[in-house]
Amino acid sequence: DAGITQSPRHKVTETGTPVTLRCHQTENHRYMYWYRQDPGHGLRLIHYSYGVKDTDKGEVSDGYSVSRSKTEDFLLTLESATSSQTSVYFCATWSAAYSNQPQHFGDGTRLSIL
Amino acid sequence: TQLLEQSPQFLSIQEGENLTVYCNSSSVFSSLQWYRQEPGEGPVLLVTVVTGGEVKKLKRLTFQFGDARKDSSLHITAAQPGDTGLYLCAGATTQGGSEKLVFGKGTKLTVNP
């Protein structure tokens, strides 16, 4: 399994504050993804990266930015957190974005915006 | 936007019963993956089906990919409490030159002893 570590695992913060979530992988997978998971919505793609400094938007990217300065690290930033961004966030990696390969997921970050 | 409609959203059954989860779309996918997720953890791949009409079996779980590669099903025979969890289907599709996974909303399965 790809070693994927998300930090922090839990965070509570206030509306309007900046928040950064980190995803670290040890498997040298090229592709990395940030999803949010909400009841009734399943997993929705926020942003993804197809290489160092190469990123693109997913279906729910508003209010989020990402950066990837190294292969192993993918950061998700909420510039000014809102209550609608309360969610569980998952990072995933994909070795080669081939449809017969699995995505590997971290254990998630539970983020609460008060 | 490609959508995967997964049903049912919730399923509560008794141990020993059979069940089927469906994943349907109007779009064609290059493959269909099924994941299982436990509370507090990320999804873990169960199986990938690639060819239209393909059937794969994992012990008591049977996965089928529709002939037109637009739909899939997961059938569990003689469900056990250990099968409890969230089951997610995901279709692989190419958008903007990159391949992505589109996830269904999930089926939360509870198997009661």
PDB file of C-alpha atoms in Angstrom, chain A:
ATOM      1  CA  ASP A   1       0.000   0.000   0.000  1.00  0.00           C
ATOM      2  CA  ALA A   2       1.054   3.564  -0.688  1.00  0.00           C
ATOM      3  CA  GLY A   3       2.131   5.203   2.548  1.00  0.00           C
ATOM      4  CA  ILE A   4      -0.115   8.240   2.770  1.00  0.00           C
ATOM      5  CA  THR A   5      -0.122  10.427   5.827  1.00  0.00           C
ATOM      6  CA  GLN A   6      -2.577  13.248   6.294  1.00  0.00           C
ATOM      7  CA  SER A   7      -2.077  15.932   8.908  1.00  0.00           C
ATOM      8  CA  PRO A   8      -3.688  17.041  11.029  1.00  0.00           C
ATOM      9  CA  ARG A   9      -6.243  14.250  11.495  1.00  0.00           C
ATOM     10  CA  HIS A  10      -8.648  16.572  13.270  1.00  0.00           C
ATOM     11  CA  LYS A  11      -8.950  20.337  13.348  1.00  0.00           C
ATOM     12  CA  VAL A  12     -11.451  22.813  14.729  1.00  0.00           C
ATOM     13  CA  THR A  13     -11.126  26.426  13.712  1.00  0.00           C
ATOM     14  CA  GLU A  14     -13.139  29.592  13.295  1.00  0.00           C
ATOM     15  CA  THR A  15     -14.714  31.149  10.232  1.00  0.00           C
ATOM     16  CA  GLY A  16     -12.353  33.438   8.375  1.00  0.00           C
ATOM     17  CA  THR A  17      -9.121  31.790   9.474  1.00  0.00           C
ATOM     18  CA  PRO A  18      -6.684  30.213   7.016  1.00  0.00           C
ATOM     19  CA  VAL A  19      -6.259  26.451   7.166  1.00  0.00           C
ATOM     20  CA  THR A  20      -3.688  24.209   5.511  1.00  0.00           C
ATOM     21  CA  LEU A  21      -3.988  20.446   5.279  1.00  0.00           C
ATOM     22  CA  ARG A  22      -0.992  18.337   4.361  1.00  0.00           C
ATOM     23  CA  CYS A  23      -0.726  15.076   2.478  1.00  0.00           C
ATOM     24  CA  HIS A  24       2.556  13.196   2.439  1.00  0.00           C
ATOM     25  CA  GLN A  25       3.223  10.057   0.392  1.00  0.00           C
ATOM     26  CA  THR A  26       6.210   7.728   0.403  1.00  0.00           C
ATOM     27  CA  GLU A  27       5.477   5.771  -2.795  1.00  0.00           C
ATOM     28  CA  ASN A  28       6.596   8.303  -5.407  1.00  0.00           C
ATOM     29  CA  HIS A  29       3.182   8.279  -7.116  1.00  0.00           C
ATOM     30  CA  ARG A  30       2.869  10.950  -9.766  1.00  0.00           C
ATOM     31  CA  TYR A  31      -0.792  11.842  -9.311  1.00  0.00           C
ATOM     32  CA  MET A  32      -2.298  13.241  -6.112  1.00  0.00           C
ATOM     33  CA  TYR A  33      -5.856  14.270  -5.323  1.00  0.00           C
ATOM     34  CA  TRP A  34      -7.823  16.109  -2.668  1.00  0.00           C
ATOM     35  CA  TYR A  35     -11.437  15.069  -2.094  1.00  0.00           C
ATOM     36  CA  ARG A  36     -14.062  16.118   0.390  1.00  0.00           C
ATOM     37  CA  GLN A  37     -16.640  13.682   1.699  1.00  0.00           C
ATOM     38  CA  ASP A  38     -20.014  14.891   2.925  1.00  0.00           C
ATOM     39  CA  PRO A  39     -23.189  12.982   3.789  1.00  0.00           C
ATOM     40  CA  GLY A  40     -25.375  12.638   0.733  1.00  0.00           C
ATOM     41  CA  HIS A  41     -22.637  13.802  -1.633  1.00  0.00           C
ATOM     42  CA  GLY A  42     -20.042  11.077  -1.587  1.00  0.00           C
ATOM     43  CA  LEU A  43     -16.466  11.912  -2.553  1.00  0.00           C
ATOM     44  CA  ARG A  44     -16.055  15.086  -4.587  1.00  0.00           C
ATOM     45  CA  LEU A  45     -12.813  16.145  -6.225  1.00  0.00           C
ATOM     46  CA  ILE A  46     -11.430  19.505  -5.080  1.00  0.00           C
ATOM     47  CA  HIS A  47      -8.054  19.732  -6.833  1.00  0.00           C
ATOM     48  CA  TYR A  48      -5.545  17.340  -8.245  1.00  0.00           C
ATOM     49  CA  SER A  49      -1.916  17.293  -9.291  1.00  0.00           C
ATOM     50  CA  TYR A  50      -0.277  15.451 -12.180  1.00  0.00           C
ATOM     51  CA  GLY A  51       3.268  16.380 -11.233  1.00  0.00           C
ATOM     52  CA  VAL A  52       5.406  18.795  -9.263  1.00  0.00           C
ATOM     53  CA  LYS A  53       3.948  22.280  -9.667  1.00  0.00           C
ATOM     54  CA  ASP A  54       1.287  20.922 -12.045  1.00  0.00           C
ATOM     55  CA  THR A  55      -2.188  21.210 -10.579  1.00  0.00           C
ATOM     56  CA  ASP A  56      -5.738  21.581 -11.825  1.00  0.00           C
ATOM     57  CA  LYS A  57      -9.219  22.200 -10.484  1.00  0.00           C
ATOM     58  CA  GLY A  58     -11.812  19.595  -9.680  1.00  0.00           C
ATOM     59  CA  GLU A  59     -15.562  19.952  -9.452  1.00  0.00           C
ATOM     60  CA  VAL A  60     -15.665  21.813  -6.090  1.00  0.00           C
ATOM     61  CA  SER A  61     -12.536  23.978  -6.174  1.00  0.00           C
ATOM     62  CA  ASP A  62     -14.008  27.346  -5.133  1.00  0.00           C
ATOM     63  CA  GLY A  63     -12.466  28.560  -1.868  1.00  0.00           C
ATOM     64  CA  TYR A  64      -9.545  26.137  -2.061  1.00  0.00           C
ATOM     65  CA  SER A  65      -6.008  26.305  -3.395  1.00  0.00           C
ATOM     66  CA  VAL A  66      -3.270  23.686  -3.625  1.00  0.00           C
ATOM     67  CA  SER A  67       0.457  23.496  -4.002  1.00  0.00           C
ATOM     68  CA  ARG A  68       2.875  20.728  -4.825  1.00  0.00           C
ATOM     69  CA  SER A  69       6.524  21.680  -4.521  1.00  0.00           C
ATOM     70  CA  LYS A  70       7.770  18.117  -4.081  1.00  0.00           C
ATOM     71  CA  THR A  71       6.540  14.784  -5.396  1.00  0.00           C
ATOM     72  CA  GLU A  72       5.736  13.564  -1.909  1.00  0.00           C
ATOM     73  CA  ASP A  73       3.790  16.549  -0.568  1.00  0.00           C
ATOM     74  CA  PHE A  74       0.437  17.996  -1.637  1.00  0.00           C
ATOM     75  CA  LEU A  75      -1.008  20.862   0.383  1.00  0.00           C
ATOM     76  CA  LEU A  76      -4.626  22.009   0.461  1.00  0.00           C
ATOM     77  CA  THR A  77      -5.287  25.544   1.692  1.00  0.00           C
ATOM     78  CA  LEU A  78      -8.517  27.196   2.687  1.00  0.00           C
ATOM     79  CA  GLU A  79      -7.603  30.883   2.476  1.00  0.00           C
ATOM     80  CA  SER A  80     -10.553  32.020   4.598  1.00  0.00           C
ATOM     81  CA  ALA A  81     -12.490  29.096   6.001  1.00  0.00           C
ATOM     82  CA  THR A  82     -16.282  29.089   5.910  1.00  0.00           C
ATOM     83  CA  SER A  83     -18.756  26.843   7.701  1.00  0.00           C
ATOM     84  CA  SER A  84     -19.678  25.212   4.373  1.00  0.00           C
ATOM     85  CA  GLN A  85     -16.142  23.830   4.264  1.00  0.00           C
ATOM     86  CA  THR A  86     -16.747  21.715   7.330  1.00  0.00           C
ATOM     87  CA  SER A  87     -16.127  18.232   5.993  1.00  0.00           C
ATOM     88  CA  VAL A  88     -13.865  15.210   5.990  1.00  0.00           C
ATOM     89  CA  TYR A  89     -10.993  15.687   3.558  1.00  0.00           C
ATOM     90  CA  PHE A  90      -9.206  12.806   1.890  1.00  0.00           C
ATOM     91  CA  CYS A  91      -5.960  12.775   0.003  1.00  0.00           C
ATOM     92  CA  ALA A  92      -5.373  10.091  -2.606  1.00  0.00           C
ATOM     93  CA  THR A  93      -2.542   9.044  -4.880  1.00  0.00           C
ATOM     94  CA  TRP A  94      -2.571   7.272  -8.200  1.00  0.00           C
ATOM     95  CA  SER A  95       0.580   5.657  -9.519  1.00  0.00           C
ATOM     96  CA  ALA A  96      -0.072   6.312 -13.204  1.00  0.00           C
ATOM     97  CA  ALA A  97      -3.709   7.405 -13.626  1.00  0.00           C
ATOM     98  CA  TYR A  98      -4.461   4.188 -15.481  1.00  0.00           C
ATOM     99  CA  SER A  99      -8.039   3.104 -15.143  1.00  0.00           C
ATOM    100  CA  ASN A 100      -7.133  -0.383 -13.933  1.00  0.00           C
ATOM    101  CA  GLN A 101      -5.000   0.914 -11.074  1.00  0.00           C
ATOM    102  CA  PRO A 102      -6.464   1.735  -7.651  1.00  0.00           C
ATOM    103  CA  GLN A 103      -6.278   5.094  -6.001  1.00  0.00           C
ATOM    104  CA  HIS A 104      -4.731   4.891  -2.547  1.00  0.00           C
ATOM    105  CA  PHE A 105      -6.313   7.005   0.154  1.00  0.00           C
ATOM    106  CA  GLY A 106      -5.134   8.508   3.404  1.00  0.00           C
ATOM    107  CA  ASP A 107      -7.245   8.171   6.548  1.00  0.00           C
ATOM    108  CA  GLY A 108      -8.743  11.635   6.226  1.00  0.00           C
ATOM    109  CA  THR A 109      -8.786  14.935   8.071  1.00  0.00           C
ATOM    110  CA  ARG A 110     -11.944  15.878   9.916  1.00  0.00           C
ATOM    111  CA  LEU A 111     -12.245  19.672   9.700  1.00  0.00           C
ATOM    112  CA  SER A 112     -14.829  21.669  11.628  1.00  0.00           C
ATOM    113  CA  ILE A 113     -15.330  25.378  10.919  1.00  0.00           C
ATOM    114  CA  LEU A 114     -17.246  27.134  13.685  1.00  0.00           C
TER     115      LEU A 114
END
